[in-house]
Coordinates of N, CA and C in Angstrom, one line a residue:
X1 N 158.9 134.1 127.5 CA 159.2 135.5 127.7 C 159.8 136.1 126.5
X2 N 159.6 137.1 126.1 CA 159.9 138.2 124.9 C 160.2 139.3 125.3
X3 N 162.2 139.3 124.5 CA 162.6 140.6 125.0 C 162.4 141.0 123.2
X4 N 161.9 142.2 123.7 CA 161.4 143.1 122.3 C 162.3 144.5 122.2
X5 N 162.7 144.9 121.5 CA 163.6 146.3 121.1 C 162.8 147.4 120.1
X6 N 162.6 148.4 120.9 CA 161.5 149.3 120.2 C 162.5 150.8 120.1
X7 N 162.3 150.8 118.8 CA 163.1 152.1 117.9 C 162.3 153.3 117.7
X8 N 162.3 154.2 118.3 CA 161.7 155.4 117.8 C 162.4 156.0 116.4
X9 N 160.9 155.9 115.3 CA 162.2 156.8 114.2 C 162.5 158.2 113.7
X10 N 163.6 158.4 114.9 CA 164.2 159.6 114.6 C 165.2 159.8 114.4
X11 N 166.1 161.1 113.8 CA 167.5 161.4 114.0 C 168.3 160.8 114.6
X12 N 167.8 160.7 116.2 CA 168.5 160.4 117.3 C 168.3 159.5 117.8
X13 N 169.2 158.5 118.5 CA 168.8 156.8 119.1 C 167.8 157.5 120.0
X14 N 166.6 156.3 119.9 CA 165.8 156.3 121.1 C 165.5 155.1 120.8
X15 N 165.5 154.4 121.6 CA 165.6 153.0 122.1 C 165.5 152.3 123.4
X16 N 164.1 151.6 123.5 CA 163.5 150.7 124.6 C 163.7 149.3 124.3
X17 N 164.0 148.6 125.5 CA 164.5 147.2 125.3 C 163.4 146.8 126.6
X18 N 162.1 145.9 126.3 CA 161.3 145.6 126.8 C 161.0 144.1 126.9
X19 N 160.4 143.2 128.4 CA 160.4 142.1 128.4 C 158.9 142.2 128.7
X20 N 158.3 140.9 128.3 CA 156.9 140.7 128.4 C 156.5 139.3 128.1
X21 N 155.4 138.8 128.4 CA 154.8 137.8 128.6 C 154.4 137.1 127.1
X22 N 154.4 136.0 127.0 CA 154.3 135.7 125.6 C 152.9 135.5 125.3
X23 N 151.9 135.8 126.1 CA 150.8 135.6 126.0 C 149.9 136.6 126.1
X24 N 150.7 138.2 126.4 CA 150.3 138.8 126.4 C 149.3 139.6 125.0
X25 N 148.6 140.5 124.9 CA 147.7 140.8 123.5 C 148.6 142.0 123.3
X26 N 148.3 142.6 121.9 CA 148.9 143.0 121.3 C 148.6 145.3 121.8
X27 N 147.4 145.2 122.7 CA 146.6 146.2 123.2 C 147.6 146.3 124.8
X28 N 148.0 145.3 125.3 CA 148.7 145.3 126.3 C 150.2 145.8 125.9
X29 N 151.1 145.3 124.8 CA 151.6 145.6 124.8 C 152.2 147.2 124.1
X30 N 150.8 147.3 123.6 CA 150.3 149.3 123.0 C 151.2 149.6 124.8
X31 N 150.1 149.6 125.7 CA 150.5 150.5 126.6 C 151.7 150.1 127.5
X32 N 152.3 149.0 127.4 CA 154.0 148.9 127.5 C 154.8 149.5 126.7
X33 N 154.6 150.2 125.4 CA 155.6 150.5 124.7 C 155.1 152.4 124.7
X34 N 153.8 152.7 124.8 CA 153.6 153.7 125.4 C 154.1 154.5 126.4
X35 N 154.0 153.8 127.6 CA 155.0 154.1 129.2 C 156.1 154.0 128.9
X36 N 156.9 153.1 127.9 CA 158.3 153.6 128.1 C 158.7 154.4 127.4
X37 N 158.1 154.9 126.3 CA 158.4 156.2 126.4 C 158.1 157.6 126.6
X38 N 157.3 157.0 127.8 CA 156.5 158.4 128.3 C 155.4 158.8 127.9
X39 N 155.0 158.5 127.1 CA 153.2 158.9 126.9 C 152.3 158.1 127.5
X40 N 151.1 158.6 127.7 CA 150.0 158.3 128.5 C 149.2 157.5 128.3
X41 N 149.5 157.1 126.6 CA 149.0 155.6 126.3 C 147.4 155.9 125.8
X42 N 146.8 157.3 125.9 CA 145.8 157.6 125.4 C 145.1 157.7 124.1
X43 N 146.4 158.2 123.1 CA 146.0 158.3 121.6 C 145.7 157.0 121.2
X44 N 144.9 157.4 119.9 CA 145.2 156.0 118.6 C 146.0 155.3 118.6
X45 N 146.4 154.0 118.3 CA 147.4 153.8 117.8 C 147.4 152.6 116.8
X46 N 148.7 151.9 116.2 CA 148.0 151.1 115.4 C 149.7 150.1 115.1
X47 N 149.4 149.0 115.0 CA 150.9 147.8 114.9 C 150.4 148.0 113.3
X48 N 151.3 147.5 112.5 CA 151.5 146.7 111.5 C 152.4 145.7 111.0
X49 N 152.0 144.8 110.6 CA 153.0 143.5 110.3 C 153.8 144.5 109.3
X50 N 155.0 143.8 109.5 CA 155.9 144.4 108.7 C 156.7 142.8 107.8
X51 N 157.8 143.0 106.8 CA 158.4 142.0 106.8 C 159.7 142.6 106.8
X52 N 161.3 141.3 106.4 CA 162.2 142.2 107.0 C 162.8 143.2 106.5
X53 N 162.5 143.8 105.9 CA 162.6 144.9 105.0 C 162.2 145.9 105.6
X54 N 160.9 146.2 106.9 CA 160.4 147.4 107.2 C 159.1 147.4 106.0
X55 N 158.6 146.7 105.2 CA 157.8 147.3 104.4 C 156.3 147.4 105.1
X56 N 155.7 148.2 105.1 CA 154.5 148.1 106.0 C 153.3 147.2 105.2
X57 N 152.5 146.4 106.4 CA 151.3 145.9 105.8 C 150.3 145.9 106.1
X58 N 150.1 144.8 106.7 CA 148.2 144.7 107.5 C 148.1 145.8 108.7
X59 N 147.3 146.3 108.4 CA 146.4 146.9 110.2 C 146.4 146.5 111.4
X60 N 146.9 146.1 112.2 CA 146.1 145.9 113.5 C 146.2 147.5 114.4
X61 N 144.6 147.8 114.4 CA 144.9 148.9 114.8 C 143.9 149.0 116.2
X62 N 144.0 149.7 117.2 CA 143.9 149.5 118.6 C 142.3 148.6 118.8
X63 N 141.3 149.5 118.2 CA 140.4 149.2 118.3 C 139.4 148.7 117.0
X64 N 138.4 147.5 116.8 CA 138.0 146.6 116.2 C 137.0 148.0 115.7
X65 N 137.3 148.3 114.3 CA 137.0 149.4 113.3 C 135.8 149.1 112.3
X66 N 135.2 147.5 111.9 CA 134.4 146.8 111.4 C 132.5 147.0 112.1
X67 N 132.0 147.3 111.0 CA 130.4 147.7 111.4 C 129.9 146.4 112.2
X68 N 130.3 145.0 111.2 CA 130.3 143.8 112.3 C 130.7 143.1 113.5
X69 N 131.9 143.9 113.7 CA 133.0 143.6 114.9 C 133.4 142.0 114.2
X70 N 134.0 142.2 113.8 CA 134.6 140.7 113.2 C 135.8 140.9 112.7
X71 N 136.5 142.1 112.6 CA 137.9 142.4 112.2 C 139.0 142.7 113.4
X72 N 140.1 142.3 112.7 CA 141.4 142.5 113.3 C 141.6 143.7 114.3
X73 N 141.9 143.7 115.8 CA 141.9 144.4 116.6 C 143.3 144.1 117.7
X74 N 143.9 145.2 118.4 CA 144.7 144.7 118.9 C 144.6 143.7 120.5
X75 N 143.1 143.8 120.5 CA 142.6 143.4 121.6 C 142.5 141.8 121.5
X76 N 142.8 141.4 120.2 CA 141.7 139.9 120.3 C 143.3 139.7 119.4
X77 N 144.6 140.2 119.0 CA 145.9 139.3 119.0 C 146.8 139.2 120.2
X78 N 147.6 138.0 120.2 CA 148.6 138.1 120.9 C 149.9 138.0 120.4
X79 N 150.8 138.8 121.5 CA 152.1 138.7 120.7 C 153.0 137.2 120.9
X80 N 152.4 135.9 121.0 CA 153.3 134.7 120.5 C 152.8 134.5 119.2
X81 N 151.4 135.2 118.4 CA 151.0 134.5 117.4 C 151.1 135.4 116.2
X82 N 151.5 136.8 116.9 CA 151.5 138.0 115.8 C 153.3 138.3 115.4
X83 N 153.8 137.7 116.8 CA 155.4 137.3 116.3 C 156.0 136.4 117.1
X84 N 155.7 135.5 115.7 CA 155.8 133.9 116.2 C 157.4 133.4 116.2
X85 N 158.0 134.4 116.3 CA 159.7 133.8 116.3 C 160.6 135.3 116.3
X86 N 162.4 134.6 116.9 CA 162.9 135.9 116.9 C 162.7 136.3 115.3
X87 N 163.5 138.4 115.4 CA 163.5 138.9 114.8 C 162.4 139.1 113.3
X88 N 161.1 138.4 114.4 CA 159.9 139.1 113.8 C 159.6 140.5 113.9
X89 N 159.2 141.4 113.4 CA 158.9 142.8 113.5 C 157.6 143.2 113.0
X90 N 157.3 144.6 113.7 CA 156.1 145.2 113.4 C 156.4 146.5 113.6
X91 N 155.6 147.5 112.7 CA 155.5 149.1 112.7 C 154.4 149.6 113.5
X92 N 155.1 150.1 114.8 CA 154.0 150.9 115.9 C 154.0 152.0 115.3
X93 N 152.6 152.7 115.4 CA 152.2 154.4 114.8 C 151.4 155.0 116.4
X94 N 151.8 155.6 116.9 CA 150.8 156.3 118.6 C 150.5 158.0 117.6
X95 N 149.7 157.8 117.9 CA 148.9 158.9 118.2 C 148.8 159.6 116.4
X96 N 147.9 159.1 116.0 CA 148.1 159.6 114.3 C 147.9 161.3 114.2
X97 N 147.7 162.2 114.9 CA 148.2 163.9 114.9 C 149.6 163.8 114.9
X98 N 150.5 163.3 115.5 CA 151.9 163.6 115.2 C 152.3 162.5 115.3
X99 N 152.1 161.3 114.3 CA 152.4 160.7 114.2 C 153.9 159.6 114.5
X100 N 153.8 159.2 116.1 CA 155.2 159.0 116.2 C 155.0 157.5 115.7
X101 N 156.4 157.3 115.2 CA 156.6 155.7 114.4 C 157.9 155.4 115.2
X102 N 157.7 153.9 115.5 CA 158.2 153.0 116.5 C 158.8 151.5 115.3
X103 N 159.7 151.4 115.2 CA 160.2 149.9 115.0 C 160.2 148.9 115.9
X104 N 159.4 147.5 116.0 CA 159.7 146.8 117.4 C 159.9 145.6 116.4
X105 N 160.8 145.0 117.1 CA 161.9 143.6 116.8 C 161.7 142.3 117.9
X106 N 161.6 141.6 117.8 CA 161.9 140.8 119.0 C 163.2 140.4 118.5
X107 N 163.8 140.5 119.4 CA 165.4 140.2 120.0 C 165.5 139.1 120.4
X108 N 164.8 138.2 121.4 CA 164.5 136.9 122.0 C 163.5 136.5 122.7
X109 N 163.3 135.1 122.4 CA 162.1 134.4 122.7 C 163.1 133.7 123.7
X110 N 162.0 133.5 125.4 CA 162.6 132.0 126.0 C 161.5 131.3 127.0
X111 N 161.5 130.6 127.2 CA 160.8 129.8 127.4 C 161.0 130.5 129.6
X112 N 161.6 131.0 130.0 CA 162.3 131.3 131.2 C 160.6 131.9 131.6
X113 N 160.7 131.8 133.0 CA 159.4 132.4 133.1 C 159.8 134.2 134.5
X114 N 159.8 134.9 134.3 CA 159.6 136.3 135.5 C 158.7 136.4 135.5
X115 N 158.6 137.5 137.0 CA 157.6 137.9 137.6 C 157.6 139.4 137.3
X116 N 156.3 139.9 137.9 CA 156.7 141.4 137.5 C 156.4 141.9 136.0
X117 N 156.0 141.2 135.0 CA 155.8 141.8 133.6 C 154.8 142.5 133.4
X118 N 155.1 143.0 132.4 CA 156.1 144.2 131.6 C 157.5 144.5 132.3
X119 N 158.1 144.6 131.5 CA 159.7 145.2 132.6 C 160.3 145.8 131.7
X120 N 160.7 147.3 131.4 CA 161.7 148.0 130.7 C 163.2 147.7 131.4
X121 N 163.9 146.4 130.2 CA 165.4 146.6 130.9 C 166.6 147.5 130.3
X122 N 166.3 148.1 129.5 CA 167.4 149.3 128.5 C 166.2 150.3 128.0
X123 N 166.6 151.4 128.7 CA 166.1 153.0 128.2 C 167.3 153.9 127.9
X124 N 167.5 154.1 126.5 CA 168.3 154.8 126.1 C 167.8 155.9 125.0
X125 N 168.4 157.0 125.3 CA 167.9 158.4 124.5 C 167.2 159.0 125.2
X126 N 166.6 160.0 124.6 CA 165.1 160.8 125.1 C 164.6 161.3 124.0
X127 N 163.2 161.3 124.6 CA 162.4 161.5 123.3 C 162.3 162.5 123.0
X128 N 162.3 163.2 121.7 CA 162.0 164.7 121.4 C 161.2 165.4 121.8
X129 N 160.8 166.7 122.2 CA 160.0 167.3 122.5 C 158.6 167.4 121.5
X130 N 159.0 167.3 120.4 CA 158.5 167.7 119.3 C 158.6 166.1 118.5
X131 N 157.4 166.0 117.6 CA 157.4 164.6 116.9 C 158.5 164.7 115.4
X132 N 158.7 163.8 115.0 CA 159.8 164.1 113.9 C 158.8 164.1 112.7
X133 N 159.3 165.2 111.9 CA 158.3 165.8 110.9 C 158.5 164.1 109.6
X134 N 157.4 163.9 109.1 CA 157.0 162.8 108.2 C 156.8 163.1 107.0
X135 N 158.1 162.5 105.9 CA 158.2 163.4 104.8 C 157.8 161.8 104.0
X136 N 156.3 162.4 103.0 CA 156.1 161.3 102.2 C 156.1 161.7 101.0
X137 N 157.3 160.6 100.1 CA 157.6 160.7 99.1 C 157.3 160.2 97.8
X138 N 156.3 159.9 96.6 CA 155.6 159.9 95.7 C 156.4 159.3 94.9
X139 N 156.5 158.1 94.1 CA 157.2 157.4 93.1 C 157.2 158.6 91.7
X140 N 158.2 158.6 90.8 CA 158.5 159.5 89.9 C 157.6 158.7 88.4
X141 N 156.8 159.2 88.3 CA 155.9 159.0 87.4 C 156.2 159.3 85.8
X142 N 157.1 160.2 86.0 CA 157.5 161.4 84.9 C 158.5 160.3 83.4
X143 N 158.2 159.6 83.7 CA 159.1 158.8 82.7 C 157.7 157.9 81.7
X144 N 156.7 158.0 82.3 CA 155.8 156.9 82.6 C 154.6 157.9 81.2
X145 N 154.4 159.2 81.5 CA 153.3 160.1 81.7 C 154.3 161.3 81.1
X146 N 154.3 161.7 80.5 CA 154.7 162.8 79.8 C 154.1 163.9 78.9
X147 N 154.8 165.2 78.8 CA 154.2 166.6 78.2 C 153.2 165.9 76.3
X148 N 153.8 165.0 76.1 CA 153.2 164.2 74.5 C 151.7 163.6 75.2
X149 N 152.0 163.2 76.4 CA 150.9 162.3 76.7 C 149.6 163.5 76.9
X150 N 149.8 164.5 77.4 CA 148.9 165.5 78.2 C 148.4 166.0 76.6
X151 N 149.5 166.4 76.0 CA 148.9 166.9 74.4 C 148.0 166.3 73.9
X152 N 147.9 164.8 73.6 CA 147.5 164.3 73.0 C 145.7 163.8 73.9
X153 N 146.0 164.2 75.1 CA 144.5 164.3 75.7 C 144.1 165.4 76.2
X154 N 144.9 166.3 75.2 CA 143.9 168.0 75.2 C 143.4 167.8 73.7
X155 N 143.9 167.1 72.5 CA 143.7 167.5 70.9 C 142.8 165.7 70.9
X156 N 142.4 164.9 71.8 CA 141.5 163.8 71.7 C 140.0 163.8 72.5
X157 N 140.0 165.1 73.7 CA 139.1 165.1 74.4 C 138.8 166.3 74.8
X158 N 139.5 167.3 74.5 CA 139.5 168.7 74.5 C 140.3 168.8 76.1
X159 N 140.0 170.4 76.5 CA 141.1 170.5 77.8 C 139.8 170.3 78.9
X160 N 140.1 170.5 80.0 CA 139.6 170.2 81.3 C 138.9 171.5 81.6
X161 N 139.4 172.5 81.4 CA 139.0 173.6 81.5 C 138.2 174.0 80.7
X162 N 137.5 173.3 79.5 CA 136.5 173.1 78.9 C 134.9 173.3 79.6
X163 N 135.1 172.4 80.5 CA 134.1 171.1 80.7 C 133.2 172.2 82.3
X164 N 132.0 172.3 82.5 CA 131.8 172.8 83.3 C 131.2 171.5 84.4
X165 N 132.0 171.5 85.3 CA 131.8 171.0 86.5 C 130.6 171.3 88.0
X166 N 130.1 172.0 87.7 CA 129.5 172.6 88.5 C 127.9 172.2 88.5
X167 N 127.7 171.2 87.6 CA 126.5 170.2 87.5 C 127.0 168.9 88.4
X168 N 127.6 168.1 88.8 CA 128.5 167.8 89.0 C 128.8 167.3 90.8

């Protein structure tokens, strides 16, 4: 059994503390973390391996997206193999229009077995009415790339505004 801790990231704590089956797929547990916090479990959505840092990585996103069907789906992982130990994590994304983003942790692994899974045992907060606005921020290039650099590829290639585009 896998108690999992799922972080909505916002301002404000919101926070689900969820138990589930270790054998459960990774599409199952979409719509366990859906229901607890109240959505219909309808939209997109999509896990990503994360490491412990939060850095985002691979895809697993709801449905098998490959012209061959031979790619990563949340349908054909499960979560003993996708987090094979505590304080494994992944980045949940529901519904890519308003993008809500979820932290999930596993807290603990046990071998104990319940009945009844899925089980929400800690609901704390509420969720916002409104999705929390997603500010993405662009590495500072400006040290890198400078007003000498632009000069010298307007007086080596002429300017941009030269060039008619419109063949093109």
């Amino acid at each position: 059994m896998y108690k999992i801790r799922i972080i909505l990231d916002t301002k404000e704590d919101v926070i689900r503390t969820i138990l589930v089956d270790e054998s459960i797929t990774l599409e199952s547990l979409h719509r366990t973390i859906a229901a607890s916090f109240g959505f219909e479990g309808q939209q997109m959505a999509s896990f990503y391996r994360t490491d412990d840092e939060w850095n985002q990585g691979e895809e697993i996103p709801l449905f098998n997206m490959a012209e061959a069907g031979e790619e990563i789906s949340m349908e054909t992982c499960f979560v003993d193999e996708i987090l094979p130990e505590e304080n494994s994590k992944l980045i949940y994304v529901y519904d890519f229009l308003k993008m809500w983003t979820f932290y999930v942790d596993v807290v603990e692994i046990s071998s104990e077995v319940k009945e009844n899974l899925p089980e929400t045992i800690l609901s704390f907060g509420e969720i916002p009415e409104k999705e929390p606005k997603k500010e993405f921020v662009a590495d500072n290039f400006g040290d890198d790339f400078d007003d000498e650099d632009i000069d010298d590829l307007d007086e080596n290639h002429g300017h941009y505004d030269d060039y008619d585009f419109t063949d093109y």
